[in-house]
CSV table of C-alpha atoms in Angstrom, one decimal:
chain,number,residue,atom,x,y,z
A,1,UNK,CA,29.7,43.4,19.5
A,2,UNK,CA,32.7,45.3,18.6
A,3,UNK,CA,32.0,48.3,20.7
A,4,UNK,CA,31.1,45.8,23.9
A,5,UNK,CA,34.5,43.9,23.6
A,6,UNK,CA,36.2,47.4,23.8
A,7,UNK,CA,34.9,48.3,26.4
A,8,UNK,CA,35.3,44.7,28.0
A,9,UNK,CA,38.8,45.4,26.9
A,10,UNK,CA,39.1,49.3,28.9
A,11,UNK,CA,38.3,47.4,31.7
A,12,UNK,CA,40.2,44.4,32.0
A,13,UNK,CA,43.3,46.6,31.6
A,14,UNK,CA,41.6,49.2,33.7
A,15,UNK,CA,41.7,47.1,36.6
A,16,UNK,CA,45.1,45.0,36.0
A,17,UNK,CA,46.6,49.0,36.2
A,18,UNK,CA,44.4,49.2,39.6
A,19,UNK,CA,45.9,46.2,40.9
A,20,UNK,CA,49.5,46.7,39.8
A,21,UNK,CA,49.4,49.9,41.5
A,22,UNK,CA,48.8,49.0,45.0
A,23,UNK,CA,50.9,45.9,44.3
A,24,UNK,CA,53.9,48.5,43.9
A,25,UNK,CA,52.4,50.6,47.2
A,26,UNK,CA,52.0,47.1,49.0
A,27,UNK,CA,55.9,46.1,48.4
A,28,UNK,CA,56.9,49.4,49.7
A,29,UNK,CA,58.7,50.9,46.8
A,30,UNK,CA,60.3,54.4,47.6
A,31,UNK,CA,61.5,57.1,45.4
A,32,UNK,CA,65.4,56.5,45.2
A,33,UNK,CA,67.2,58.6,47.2
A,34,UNK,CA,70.7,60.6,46.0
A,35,UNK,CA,72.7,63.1,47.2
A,36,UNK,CA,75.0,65.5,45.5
A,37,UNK,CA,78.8,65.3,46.1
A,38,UNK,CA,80.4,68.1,48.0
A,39,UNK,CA,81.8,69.8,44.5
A,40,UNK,CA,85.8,69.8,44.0
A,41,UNK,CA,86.2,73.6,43.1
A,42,UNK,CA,84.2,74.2,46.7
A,43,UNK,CA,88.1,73.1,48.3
A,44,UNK,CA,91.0,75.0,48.2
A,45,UNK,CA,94.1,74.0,49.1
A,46,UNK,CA,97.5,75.6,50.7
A,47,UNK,CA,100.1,73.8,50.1
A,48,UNK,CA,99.8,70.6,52.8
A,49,UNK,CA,99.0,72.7,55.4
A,50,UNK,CA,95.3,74.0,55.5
A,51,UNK,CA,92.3,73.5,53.3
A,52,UNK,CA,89.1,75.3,53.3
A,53,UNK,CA,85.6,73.8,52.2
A,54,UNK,CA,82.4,75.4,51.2
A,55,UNK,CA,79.9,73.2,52.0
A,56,UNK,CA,76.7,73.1,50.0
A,57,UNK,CA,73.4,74.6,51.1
A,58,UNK,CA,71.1,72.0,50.5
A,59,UNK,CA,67.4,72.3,50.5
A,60,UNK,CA,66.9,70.2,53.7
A,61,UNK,CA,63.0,70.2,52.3
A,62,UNK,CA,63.8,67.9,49.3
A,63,UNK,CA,66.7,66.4,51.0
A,64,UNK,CA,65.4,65.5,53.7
A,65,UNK,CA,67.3,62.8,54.2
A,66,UNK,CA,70.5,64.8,54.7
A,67,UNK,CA,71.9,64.1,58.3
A,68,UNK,CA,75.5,65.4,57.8
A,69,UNK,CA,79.0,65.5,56.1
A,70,UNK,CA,81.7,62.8,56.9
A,71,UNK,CA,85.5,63.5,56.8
A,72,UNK,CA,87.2,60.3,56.4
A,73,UNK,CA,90.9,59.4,56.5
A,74,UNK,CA,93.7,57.4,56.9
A,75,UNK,CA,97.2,58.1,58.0
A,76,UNK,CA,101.3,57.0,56.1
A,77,UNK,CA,104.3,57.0,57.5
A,78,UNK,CA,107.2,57.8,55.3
A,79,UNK,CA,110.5,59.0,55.2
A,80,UNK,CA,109.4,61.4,52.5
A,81,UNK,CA,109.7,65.7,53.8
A,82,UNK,CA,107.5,67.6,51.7
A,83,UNK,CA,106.5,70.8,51.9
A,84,UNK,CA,104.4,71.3,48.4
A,85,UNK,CA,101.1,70.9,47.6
A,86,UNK,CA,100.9,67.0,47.1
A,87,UNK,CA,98.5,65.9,44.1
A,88,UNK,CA,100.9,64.1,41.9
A,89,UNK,CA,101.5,60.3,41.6
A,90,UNK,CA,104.6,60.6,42.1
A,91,UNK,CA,104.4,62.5,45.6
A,92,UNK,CA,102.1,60.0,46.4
A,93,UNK,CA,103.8,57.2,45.8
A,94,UNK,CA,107.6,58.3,47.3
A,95,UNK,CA,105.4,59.0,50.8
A,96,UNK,CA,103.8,55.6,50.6
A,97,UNK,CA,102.8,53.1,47.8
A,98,UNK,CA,99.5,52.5,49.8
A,99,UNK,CA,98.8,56.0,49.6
A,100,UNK,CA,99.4,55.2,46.0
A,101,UNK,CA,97.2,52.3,46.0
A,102,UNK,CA,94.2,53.4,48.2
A,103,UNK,CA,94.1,56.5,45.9
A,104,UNK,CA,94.0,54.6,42.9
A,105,UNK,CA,90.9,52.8,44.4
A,106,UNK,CA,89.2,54.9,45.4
A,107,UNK,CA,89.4,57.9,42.5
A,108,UNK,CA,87.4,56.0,40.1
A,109,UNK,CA,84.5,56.9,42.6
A,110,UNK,CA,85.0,60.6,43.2
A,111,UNK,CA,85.4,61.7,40.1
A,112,UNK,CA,83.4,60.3,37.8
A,113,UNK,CA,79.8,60.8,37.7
A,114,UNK,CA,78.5,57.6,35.9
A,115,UNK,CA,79.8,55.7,39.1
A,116,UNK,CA,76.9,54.9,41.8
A,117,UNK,CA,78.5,54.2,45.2
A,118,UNK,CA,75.7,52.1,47.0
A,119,UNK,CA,77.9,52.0,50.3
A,120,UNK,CA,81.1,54.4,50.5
A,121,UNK,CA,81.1,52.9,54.1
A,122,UNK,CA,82.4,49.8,52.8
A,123,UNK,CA,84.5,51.4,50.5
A,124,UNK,CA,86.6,53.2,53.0
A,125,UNK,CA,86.5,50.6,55.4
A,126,UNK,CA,88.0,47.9,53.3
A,127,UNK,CA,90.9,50.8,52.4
A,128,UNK,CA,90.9,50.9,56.9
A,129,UNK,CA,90.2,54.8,56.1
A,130,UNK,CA,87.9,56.0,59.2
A,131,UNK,CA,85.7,59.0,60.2
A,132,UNK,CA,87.7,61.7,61.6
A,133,UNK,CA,86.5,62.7,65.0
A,134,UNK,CA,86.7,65.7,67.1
A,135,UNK,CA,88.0,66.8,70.7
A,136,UNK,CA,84.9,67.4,73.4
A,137,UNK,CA,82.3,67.8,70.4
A,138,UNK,CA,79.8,65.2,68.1
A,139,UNK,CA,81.9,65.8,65.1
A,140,UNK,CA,78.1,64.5,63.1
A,141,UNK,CA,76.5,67.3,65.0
A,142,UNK,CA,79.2,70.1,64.4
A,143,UNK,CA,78.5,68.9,60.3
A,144,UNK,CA,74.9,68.5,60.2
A,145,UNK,CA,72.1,70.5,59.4
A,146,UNK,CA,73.6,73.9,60.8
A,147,UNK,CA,76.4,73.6,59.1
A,148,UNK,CA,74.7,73.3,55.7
A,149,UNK,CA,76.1,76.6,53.1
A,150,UNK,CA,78.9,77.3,55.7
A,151,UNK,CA,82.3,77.1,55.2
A,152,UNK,CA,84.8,74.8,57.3
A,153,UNK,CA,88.9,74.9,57.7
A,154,UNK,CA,90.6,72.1,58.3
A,155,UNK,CA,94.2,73.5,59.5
A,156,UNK,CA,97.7,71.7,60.0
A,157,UNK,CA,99.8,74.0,61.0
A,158,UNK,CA,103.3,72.9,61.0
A,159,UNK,CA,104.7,74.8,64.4
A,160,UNK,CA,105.2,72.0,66.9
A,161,UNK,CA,102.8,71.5,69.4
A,162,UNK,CA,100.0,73.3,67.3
A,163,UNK,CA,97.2,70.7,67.2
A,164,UNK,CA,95.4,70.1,63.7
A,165,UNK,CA,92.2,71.3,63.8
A,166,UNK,CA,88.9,71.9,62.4
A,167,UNK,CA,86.7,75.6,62.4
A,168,UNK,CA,83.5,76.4,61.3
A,169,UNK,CA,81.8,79.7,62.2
A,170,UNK,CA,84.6,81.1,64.4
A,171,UNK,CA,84.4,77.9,66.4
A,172,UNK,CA,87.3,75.7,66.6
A,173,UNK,CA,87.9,72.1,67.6
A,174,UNK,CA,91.1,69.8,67.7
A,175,UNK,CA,91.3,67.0,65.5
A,176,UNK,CA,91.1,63.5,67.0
A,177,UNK,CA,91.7,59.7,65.3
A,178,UNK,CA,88.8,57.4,65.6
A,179,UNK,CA,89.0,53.9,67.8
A,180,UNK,CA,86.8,52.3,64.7
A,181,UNK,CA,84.0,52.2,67.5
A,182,UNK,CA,86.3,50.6,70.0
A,183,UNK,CA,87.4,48.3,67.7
A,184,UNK,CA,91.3,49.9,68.2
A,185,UNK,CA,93.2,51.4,70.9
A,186,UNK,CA,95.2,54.0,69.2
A,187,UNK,CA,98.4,55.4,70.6
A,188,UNK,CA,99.5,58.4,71.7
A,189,UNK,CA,96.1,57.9,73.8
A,190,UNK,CA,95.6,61.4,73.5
A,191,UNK,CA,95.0,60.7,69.8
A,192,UNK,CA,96.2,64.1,68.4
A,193,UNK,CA,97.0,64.0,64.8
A,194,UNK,CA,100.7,64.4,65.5
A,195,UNK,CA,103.9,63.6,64.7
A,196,UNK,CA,104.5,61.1,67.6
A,197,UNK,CA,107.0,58.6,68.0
A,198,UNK,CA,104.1,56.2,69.3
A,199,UNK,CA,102.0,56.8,65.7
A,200,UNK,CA,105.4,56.3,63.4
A,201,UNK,CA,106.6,53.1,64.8
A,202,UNK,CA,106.3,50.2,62.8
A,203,UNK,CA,105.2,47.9,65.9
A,204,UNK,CA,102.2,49.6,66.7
A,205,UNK,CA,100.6,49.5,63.1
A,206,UNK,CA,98.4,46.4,63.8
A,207,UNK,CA,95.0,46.3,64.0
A,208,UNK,CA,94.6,46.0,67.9
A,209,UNK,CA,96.5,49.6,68.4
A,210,UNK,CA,96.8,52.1,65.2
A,211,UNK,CA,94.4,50.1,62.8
A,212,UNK,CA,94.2,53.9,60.8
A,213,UNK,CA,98.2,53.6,59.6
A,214,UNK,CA,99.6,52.4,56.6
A,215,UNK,CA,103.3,51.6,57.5
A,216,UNK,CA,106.2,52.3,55.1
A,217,UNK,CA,109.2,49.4,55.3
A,218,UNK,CA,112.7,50.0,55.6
A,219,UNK,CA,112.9,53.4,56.7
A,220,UNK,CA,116.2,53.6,58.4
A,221,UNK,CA,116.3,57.8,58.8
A,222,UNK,CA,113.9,60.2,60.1
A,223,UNK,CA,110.0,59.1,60.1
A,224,UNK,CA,107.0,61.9,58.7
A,225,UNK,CA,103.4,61.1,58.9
A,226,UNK,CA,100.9,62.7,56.4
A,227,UNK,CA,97.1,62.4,56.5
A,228,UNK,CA,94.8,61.9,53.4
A,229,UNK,CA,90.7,63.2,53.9
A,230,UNK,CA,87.5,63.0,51.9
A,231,UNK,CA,84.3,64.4,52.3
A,232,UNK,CA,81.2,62.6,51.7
A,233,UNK,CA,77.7,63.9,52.3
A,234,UNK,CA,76.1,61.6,54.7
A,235,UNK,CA,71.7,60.7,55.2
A,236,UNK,CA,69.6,58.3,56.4
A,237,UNK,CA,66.2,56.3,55.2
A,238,UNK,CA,63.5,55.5,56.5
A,239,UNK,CA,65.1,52.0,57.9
A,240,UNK,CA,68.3,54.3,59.2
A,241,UNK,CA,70.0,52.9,56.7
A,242,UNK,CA,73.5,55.1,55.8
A,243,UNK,CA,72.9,57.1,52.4
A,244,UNK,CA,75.8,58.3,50.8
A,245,UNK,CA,76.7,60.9,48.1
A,246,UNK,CA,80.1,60.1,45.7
A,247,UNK,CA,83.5,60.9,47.6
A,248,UNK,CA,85.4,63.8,47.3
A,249,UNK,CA,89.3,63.8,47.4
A,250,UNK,CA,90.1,67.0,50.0
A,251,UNK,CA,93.5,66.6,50.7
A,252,UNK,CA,97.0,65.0,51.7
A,253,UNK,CA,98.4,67.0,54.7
A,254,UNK,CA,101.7,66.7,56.9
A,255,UNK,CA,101.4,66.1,60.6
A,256,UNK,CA,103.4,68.4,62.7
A,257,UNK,CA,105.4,67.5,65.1
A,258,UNK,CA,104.3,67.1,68.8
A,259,UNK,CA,105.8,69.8,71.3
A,260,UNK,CA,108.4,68.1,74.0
């Protein structure tokens, strides 16, 4: 009797570990999907100027998922003229206190590695930081699978008139603001990251015209605009829904001044 209520036993739980199993296949439960952060020593800095980037070389076989990198940013006007290497609160703060603020926000998720970002999108967005685009190129092409172990410099050369810009494999292409998907008409129209009297001015930070500036009140003297990026590896599931990797801080770099 013993030995038959065993094996009655073996399999009941036999079958309940069938059934459980294509319960879990029948709900559609996937294997979760992560991607690594672009690492911080992989940037290197000069001064506020220019910034180089090593992206990593994924194994697009297990990361499948990988579609490309995103560059995201936001812009401050200040009446602050620096010429260092900015990566101190206090440099951050005399440009802009939101510069201040958004950093503060948003440095819990880049640097530590117990936080799980389940949309960066949002993140960003709610800080108005938007993907940086480029001149007469798909800036998610240009960063996608081919661009996967190579190395990109984002340069913002202070000579007036010399357009910021972005180069990867001797291939170079002016930096251009985003529209938030039309959602913003920004001005200048040519969208350059300069300088311009038409990006500084107080008026035209709302969020019909330059929805990706942070304005800085009472300044009464001459007006500088600086521009703070991250990197973010960027996939897709099965639904095409947006995976995202942990941010990385690249940068805060001046905008030169437009050529007249």
């Amino acid at each position: 009797m013993l030995v038959d209520g065993l094996e009655y036993m073996s399999k009941y739980y036999f079958c309940m570990l069938f059934f459980l199993g294509l319960f879990f296949c029948s709900c559609g439960i996937e294997d979760y999907l992560f991607l690594y952060p672009v690492d911080k020593g992989n940037i290197h800095l000069e001064l506020n100027t220019r910034a180089t980037i090593n992206l990593p070389a994924l194994n697009t076989n297990e990361y499948y998922y990988f579609t490309n990198f995103t560059l995201y940013y936001r812009i401050y006007i200040s009446d602050r003229s620096l010429t260092n290497e900015i990566n101190t609160y206090e440099d951050r703060n005399g440009i802009n206190s939101a510069l201040s603020s958004d950093y503060s926000v948003i440095e819990p998720y880049a640097s530590s590695e117990n936080v799980t970002v389940s949309n960066v999108g949002s993140l960003f967005s709610n800080r108005r930081y938007y993907a940086l685009q480029l001149e007469s190129a798909n800036i998610d092409r240009v960063l996608g699978t081919g661009s996967l172990g190579r190395q990109i410099t984002l340069e913002f050369d202070p000579f007036p008139g010399t357009r910021p810009s972005l180069t990867i494999e001797q291939q170079t292409y002016p930096l251009i603001r985003s529209t938030g998907n039309g959602s913003f008409s920004p001005v200048p129209t040519n969208r350059y990251f300069f300088n311009a009297p038409e990006l500084n001015r107080s008026e035209n930070v709302i969020a019909t015209i330059n929805a990706d500036v942070a304005d800085k009140t009472n300044v009464s003297g001459p007006r500088y605009t600086y521009v703070s990026l991250y990197i973010v590896v960027t996939g897709s599931d099965s639904n095409y829904t947006p995976i995202y990797s942990r941010p990385t801080f690249v940068g805060i770099f001046r905008l030169p001044e437009p050529s007249y």
